[in-house]
PDB file of C-alpha atoms in Angstrom:
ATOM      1  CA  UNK A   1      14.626-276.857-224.258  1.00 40.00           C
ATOM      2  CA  UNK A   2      15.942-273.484-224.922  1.00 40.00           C
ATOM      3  CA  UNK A   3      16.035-272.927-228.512  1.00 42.00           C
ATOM      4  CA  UNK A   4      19.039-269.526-228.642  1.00 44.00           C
ATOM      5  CA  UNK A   5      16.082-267.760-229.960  1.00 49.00           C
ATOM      6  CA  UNK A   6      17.184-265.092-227.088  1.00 44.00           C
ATOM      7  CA  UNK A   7      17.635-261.698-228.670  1.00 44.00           C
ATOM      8  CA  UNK A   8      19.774-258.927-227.114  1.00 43.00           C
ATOM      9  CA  UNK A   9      17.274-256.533-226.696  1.00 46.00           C
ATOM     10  CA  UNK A  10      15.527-258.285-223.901  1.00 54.00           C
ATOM     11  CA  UNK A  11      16.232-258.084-220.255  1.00 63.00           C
ATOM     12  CA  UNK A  12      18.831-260.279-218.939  1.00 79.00           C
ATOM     13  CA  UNK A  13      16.611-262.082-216.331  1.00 91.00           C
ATOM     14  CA  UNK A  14      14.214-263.072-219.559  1.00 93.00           C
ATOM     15  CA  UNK A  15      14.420-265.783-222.085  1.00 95.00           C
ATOM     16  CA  UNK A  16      12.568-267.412-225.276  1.00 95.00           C
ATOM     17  CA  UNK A  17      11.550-270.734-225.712  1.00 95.00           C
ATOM     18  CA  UNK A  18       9.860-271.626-228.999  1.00 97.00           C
ATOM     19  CA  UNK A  19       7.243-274.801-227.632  1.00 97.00           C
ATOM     20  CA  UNK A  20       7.966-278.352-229.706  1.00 96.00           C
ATOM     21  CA  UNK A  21       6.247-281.116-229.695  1.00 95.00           C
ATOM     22  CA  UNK A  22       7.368-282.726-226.969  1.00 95.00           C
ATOM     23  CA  UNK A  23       6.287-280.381-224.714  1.00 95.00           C
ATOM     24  CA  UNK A  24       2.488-280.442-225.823  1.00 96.00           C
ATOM     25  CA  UNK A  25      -0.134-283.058-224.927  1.00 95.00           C
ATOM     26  CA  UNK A  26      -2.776-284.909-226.547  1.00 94.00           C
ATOM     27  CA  UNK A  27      -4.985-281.696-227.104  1.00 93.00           C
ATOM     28  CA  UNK A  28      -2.163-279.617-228.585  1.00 94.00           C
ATOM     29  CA  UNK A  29      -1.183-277.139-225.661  1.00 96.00           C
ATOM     30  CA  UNK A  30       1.984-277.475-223.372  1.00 97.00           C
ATOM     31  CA  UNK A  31       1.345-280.203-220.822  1.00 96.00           C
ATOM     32  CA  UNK A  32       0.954-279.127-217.291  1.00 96.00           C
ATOM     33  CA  UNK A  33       4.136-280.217-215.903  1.00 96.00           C
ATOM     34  CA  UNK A  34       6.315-278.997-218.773  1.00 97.00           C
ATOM     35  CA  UNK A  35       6.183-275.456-217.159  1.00 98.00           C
ATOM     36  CA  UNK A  36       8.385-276.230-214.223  1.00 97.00           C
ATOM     37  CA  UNK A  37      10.903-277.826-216.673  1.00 97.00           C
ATOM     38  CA  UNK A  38      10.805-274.623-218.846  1.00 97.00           C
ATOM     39  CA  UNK A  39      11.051-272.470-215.559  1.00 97.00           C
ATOM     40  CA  UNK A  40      13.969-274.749-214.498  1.00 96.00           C
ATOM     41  CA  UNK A  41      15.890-274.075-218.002  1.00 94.00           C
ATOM     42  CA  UNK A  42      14.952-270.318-218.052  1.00 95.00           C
ATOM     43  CA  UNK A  43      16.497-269.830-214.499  1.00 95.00           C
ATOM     44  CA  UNK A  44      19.305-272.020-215.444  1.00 94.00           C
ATOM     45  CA  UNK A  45      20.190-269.946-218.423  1.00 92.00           C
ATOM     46  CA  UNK A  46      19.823-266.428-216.795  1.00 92.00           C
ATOM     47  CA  UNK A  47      22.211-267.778-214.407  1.00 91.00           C
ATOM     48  CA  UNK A  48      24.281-269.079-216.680  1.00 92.00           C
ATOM     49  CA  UNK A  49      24.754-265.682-218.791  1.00 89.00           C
ATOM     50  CA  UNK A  50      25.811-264.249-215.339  1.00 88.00           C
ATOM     51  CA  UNK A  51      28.325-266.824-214.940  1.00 91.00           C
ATOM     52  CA  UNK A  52      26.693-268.435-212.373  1.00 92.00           C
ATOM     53  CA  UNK A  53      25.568-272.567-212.635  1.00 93.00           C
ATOM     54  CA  UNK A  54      25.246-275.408-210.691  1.00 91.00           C
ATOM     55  CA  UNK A  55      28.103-276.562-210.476  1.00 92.00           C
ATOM     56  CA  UNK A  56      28.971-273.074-208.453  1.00 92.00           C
ATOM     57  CA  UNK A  57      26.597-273.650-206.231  1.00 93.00           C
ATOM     58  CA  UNK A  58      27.738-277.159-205.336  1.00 92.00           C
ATOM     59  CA  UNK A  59      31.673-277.676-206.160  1.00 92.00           C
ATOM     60  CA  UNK A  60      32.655-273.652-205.266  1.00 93.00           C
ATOM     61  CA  UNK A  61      30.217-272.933-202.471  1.00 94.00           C
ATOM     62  CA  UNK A  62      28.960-276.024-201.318  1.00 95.00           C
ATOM     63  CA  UNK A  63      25.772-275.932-201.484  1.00 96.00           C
ATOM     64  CA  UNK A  64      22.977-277.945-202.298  1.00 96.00           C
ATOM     65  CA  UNK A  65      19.762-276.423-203.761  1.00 95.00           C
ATOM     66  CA  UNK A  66      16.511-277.745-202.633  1.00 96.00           C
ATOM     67  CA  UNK A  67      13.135-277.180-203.908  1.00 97.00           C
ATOM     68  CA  UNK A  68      10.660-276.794-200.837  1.00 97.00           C
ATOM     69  CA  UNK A  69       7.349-275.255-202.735  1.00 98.00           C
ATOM     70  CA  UNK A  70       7.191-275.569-206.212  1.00 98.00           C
ATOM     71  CA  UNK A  71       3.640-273.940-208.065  1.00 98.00           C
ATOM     72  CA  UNK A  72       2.157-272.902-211.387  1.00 98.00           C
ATOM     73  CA  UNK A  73      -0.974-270.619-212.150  1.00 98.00           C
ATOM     74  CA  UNK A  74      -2.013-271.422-215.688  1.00 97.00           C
ATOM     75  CA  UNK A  75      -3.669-268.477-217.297  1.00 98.00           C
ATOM     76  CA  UNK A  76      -4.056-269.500-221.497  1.00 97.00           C
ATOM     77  CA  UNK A  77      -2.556-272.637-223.407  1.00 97.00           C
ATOM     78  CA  UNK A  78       0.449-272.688-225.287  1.00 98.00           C
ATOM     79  CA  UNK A  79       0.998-274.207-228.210  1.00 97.00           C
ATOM     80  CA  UNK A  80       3.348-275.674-230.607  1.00 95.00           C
ATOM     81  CA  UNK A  81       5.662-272.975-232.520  1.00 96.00           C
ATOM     82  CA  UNK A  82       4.512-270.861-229.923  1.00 97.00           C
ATOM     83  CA  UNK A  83       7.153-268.070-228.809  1.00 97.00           C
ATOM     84  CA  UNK A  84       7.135-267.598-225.373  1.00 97.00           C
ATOM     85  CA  UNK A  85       8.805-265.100-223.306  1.00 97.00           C
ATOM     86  CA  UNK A  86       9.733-266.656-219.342  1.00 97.00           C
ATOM     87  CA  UNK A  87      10.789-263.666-216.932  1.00 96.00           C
ATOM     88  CA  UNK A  88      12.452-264.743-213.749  1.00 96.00           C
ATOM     89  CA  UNK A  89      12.493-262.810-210.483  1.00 95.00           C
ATOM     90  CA  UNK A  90      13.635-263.072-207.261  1.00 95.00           C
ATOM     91  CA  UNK A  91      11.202-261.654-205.231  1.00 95.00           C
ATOM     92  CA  UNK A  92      12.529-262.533-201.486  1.00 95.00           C
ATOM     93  CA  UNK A  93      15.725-263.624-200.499  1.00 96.00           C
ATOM     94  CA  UNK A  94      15.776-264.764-196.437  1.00 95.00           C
ATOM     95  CA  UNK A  95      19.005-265.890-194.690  1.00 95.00           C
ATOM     96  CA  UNK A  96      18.184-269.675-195.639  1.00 93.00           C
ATOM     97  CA  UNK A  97      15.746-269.266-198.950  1.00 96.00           C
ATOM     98  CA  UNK A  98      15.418-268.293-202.178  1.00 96.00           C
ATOM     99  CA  UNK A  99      11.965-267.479-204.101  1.00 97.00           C
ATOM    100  CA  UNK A 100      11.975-267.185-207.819  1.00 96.00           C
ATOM    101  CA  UNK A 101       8.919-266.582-209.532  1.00 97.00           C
ATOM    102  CA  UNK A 102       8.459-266.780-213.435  1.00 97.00           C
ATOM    103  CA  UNK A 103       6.099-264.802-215.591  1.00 97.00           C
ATOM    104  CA  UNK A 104       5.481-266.556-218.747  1.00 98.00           C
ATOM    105  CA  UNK A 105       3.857-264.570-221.620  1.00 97.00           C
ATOM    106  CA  UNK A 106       3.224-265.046-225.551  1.00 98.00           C
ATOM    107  CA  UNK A 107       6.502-263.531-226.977  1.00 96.00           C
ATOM    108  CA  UNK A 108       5.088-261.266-229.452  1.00 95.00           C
ATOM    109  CA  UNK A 109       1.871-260.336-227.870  1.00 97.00           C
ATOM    110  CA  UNK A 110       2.609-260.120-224.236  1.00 97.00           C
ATOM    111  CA  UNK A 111      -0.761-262.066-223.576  1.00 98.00           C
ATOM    112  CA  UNK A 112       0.469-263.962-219.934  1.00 98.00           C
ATOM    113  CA  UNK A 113       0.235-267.801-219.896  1.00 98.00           C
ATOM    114  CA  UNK A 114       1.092-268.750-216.452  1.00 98.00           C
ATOM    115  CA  UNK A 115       2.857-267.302-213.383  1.00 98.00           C
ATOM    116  CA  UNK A 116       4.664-269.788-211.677  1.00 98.00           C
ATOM    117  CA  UNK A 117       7.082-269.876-208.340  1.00 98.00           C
ATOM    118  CA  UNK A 118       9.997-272.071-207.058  1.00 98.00           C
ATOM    119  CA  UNK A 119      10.728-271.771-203.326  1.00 98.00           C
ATOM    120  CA  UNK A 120      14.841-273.146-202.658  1.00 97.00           C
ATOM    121  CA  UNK A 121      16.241-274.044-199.551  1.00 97.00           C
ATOM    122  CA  UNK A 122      19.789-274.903-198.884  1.00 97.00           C
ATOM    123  CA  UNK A 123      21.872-277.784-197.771  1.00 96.00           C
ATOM    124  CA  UNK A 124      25.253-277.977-196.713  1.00 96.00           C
ATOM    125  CA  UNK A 125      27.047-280.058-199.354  1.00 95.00           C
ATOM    126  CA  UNK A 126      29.222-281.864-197.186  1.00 95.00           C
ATOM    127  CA  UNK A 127      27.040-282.292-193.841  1.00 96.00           C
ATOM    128  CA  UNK A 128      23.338-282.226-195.703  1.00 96.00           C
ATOM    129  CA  UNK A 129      22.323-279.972-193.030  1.00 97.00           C
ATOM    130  CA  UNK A 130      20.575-276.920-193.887  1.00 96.00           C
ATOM    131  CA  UNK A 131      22.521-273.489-194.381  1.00 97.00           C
ATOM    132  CA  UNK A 132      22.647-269.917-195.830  1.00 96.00           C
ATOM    133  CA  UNK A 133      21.969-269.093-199.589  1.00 96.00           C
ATOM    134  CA  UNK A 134      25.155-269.470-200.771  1.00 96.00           C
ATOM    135  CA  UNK A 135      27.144-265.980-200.464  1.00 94.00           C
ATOM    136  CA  UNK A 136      28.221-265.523-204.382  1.00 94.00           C
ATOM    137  CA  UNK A 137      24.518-266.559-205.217  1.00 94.00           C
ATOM    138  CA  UNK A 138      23.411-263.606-202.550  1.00 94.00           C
ATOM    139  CA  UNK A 139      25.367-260.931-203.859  1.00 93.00           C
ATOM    140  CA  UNK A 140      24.274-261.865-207.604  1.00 92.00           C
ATOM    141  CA  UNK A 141      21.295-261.410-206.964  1.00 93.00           C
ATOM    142  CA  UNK A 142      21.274-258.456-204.916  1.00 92.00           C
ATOM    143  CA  UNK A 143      23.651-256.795-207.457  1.00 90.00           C
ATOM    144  CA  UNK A 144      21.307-257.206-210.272  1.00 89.00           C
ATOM    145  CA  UNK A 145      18.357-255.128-210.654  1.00 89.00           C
ATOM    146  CA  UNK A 146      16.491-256.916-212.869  1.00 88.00           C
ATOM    147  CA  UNK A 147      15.822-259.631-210.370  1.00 91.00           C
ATOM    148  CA  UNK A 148      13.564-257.008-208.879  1.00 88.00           C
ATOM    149  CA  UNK A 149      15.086-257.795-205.115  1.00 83.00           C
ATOM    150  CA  UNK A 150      15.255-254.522-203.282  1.00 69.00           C
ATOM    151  CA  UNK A 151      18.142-253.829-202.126  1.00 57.00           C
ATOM    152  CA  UNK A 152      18.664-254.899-199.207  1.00 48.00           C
ATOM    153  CA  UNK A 153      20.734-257.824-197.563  1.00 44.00           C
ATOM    154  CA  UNK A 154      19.815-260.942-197.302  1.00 40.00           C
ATOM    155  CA  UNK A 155      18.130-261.892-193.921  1.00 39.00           C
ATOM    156  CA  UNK A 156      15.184-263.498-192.782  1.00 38.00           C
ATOM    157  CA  UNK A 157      13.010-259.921-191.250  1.00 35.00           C
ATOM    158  CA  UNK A 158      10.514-262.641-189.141  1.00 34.00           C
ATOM    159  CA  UNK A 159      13.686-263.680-186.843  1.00 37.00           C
ATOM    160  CA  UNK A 160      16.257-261.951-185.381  1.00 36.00           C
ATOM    161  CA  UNK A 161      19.028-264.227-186.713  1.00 39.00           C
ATOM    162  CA  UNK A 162      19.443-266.686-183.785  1.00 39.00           C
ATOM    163  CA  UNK A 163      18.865-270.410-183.956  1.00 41.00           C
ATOM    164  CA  UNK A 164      17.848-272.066-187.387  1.00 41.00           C
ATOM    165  CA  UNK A 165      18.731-270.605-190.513  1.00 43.00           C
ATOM    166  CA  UNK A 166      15.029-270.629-191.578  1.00 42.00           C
TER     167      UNK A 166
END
């Protein structure tokens, strides 16, 4: 779904899609459900470029990523040919979850098209019992500024750190 129209001048947690067909529906704009798909590719990809992927998560750290809230504010249609620009930030990081949220704007106009937000938990890969955010992940993220994360460590400020990771 990502096209390599990414151009070095923008911000590593940011990348292009140009919309196709596929992703449009009967009336012309980008169906509904495409945008977590194009979320899932953009965070994928910024990952990726920090030489972090999936298969870290799960064969390195051993950890399974689960999506517990998962929702899109839709603010203008896209449509085909359309050059959009998908910004993802972490905006809290707890002990046991992640939150990414994606900004999603008309590449060369900066008009916003939706706002959307992934909420992660984490299993243990071997024991599918829930568990920490894996550590690599953590310090990634903390160590990059365009995530937006303060800087701070990774904890959960509503609990003290005893019983459940979440």
């Amino acid at each position: 779904m990502l096209t390599g129209e990414d151009s070095p001048a923008l911000p590593g947690n940011t990348r292009h899609v140009r919309v196709r067909m596929h992703h449009t529906d009967l009336l012309g704009a980008v169906y509904h459900g495409t945008y977590f798909d194009l979320f899932e590719n953009a965070r994928t990809e910024v990952f990726r470029a920090l030489a972090y992927t999936y298969r870290t998560c799960t064969e390195e750290e051993g950890r399974l990523m689960i999506i517990v809230r998962a929702v899109c504010d839709y603010q203008r249609p896209a449509r085909m040919d359309d050059l959009l620009a998908i910004a993802v930030t972490v905006p809290e990081m707890t002990r046991a979850r992640l939150t990414f949220t994606y900004d999603v704007r008309m590449a060369e106009s900066g008009q916003p098209v939706a706002h959307g937000e992934n909420v992660f938990a984490f299993l243990d890969a071997r024991t599918n019992r829930p568990t920490s955010v894996p550590p690599r992940l953590a310090a990634l993220i903390r160590a990059t500024p365009s995530f937006g994360l303060p800087g701070r460590p990774a904890r959960d400020s509503r609990r003290s750190g005893a019983g459940s990771p979440d």
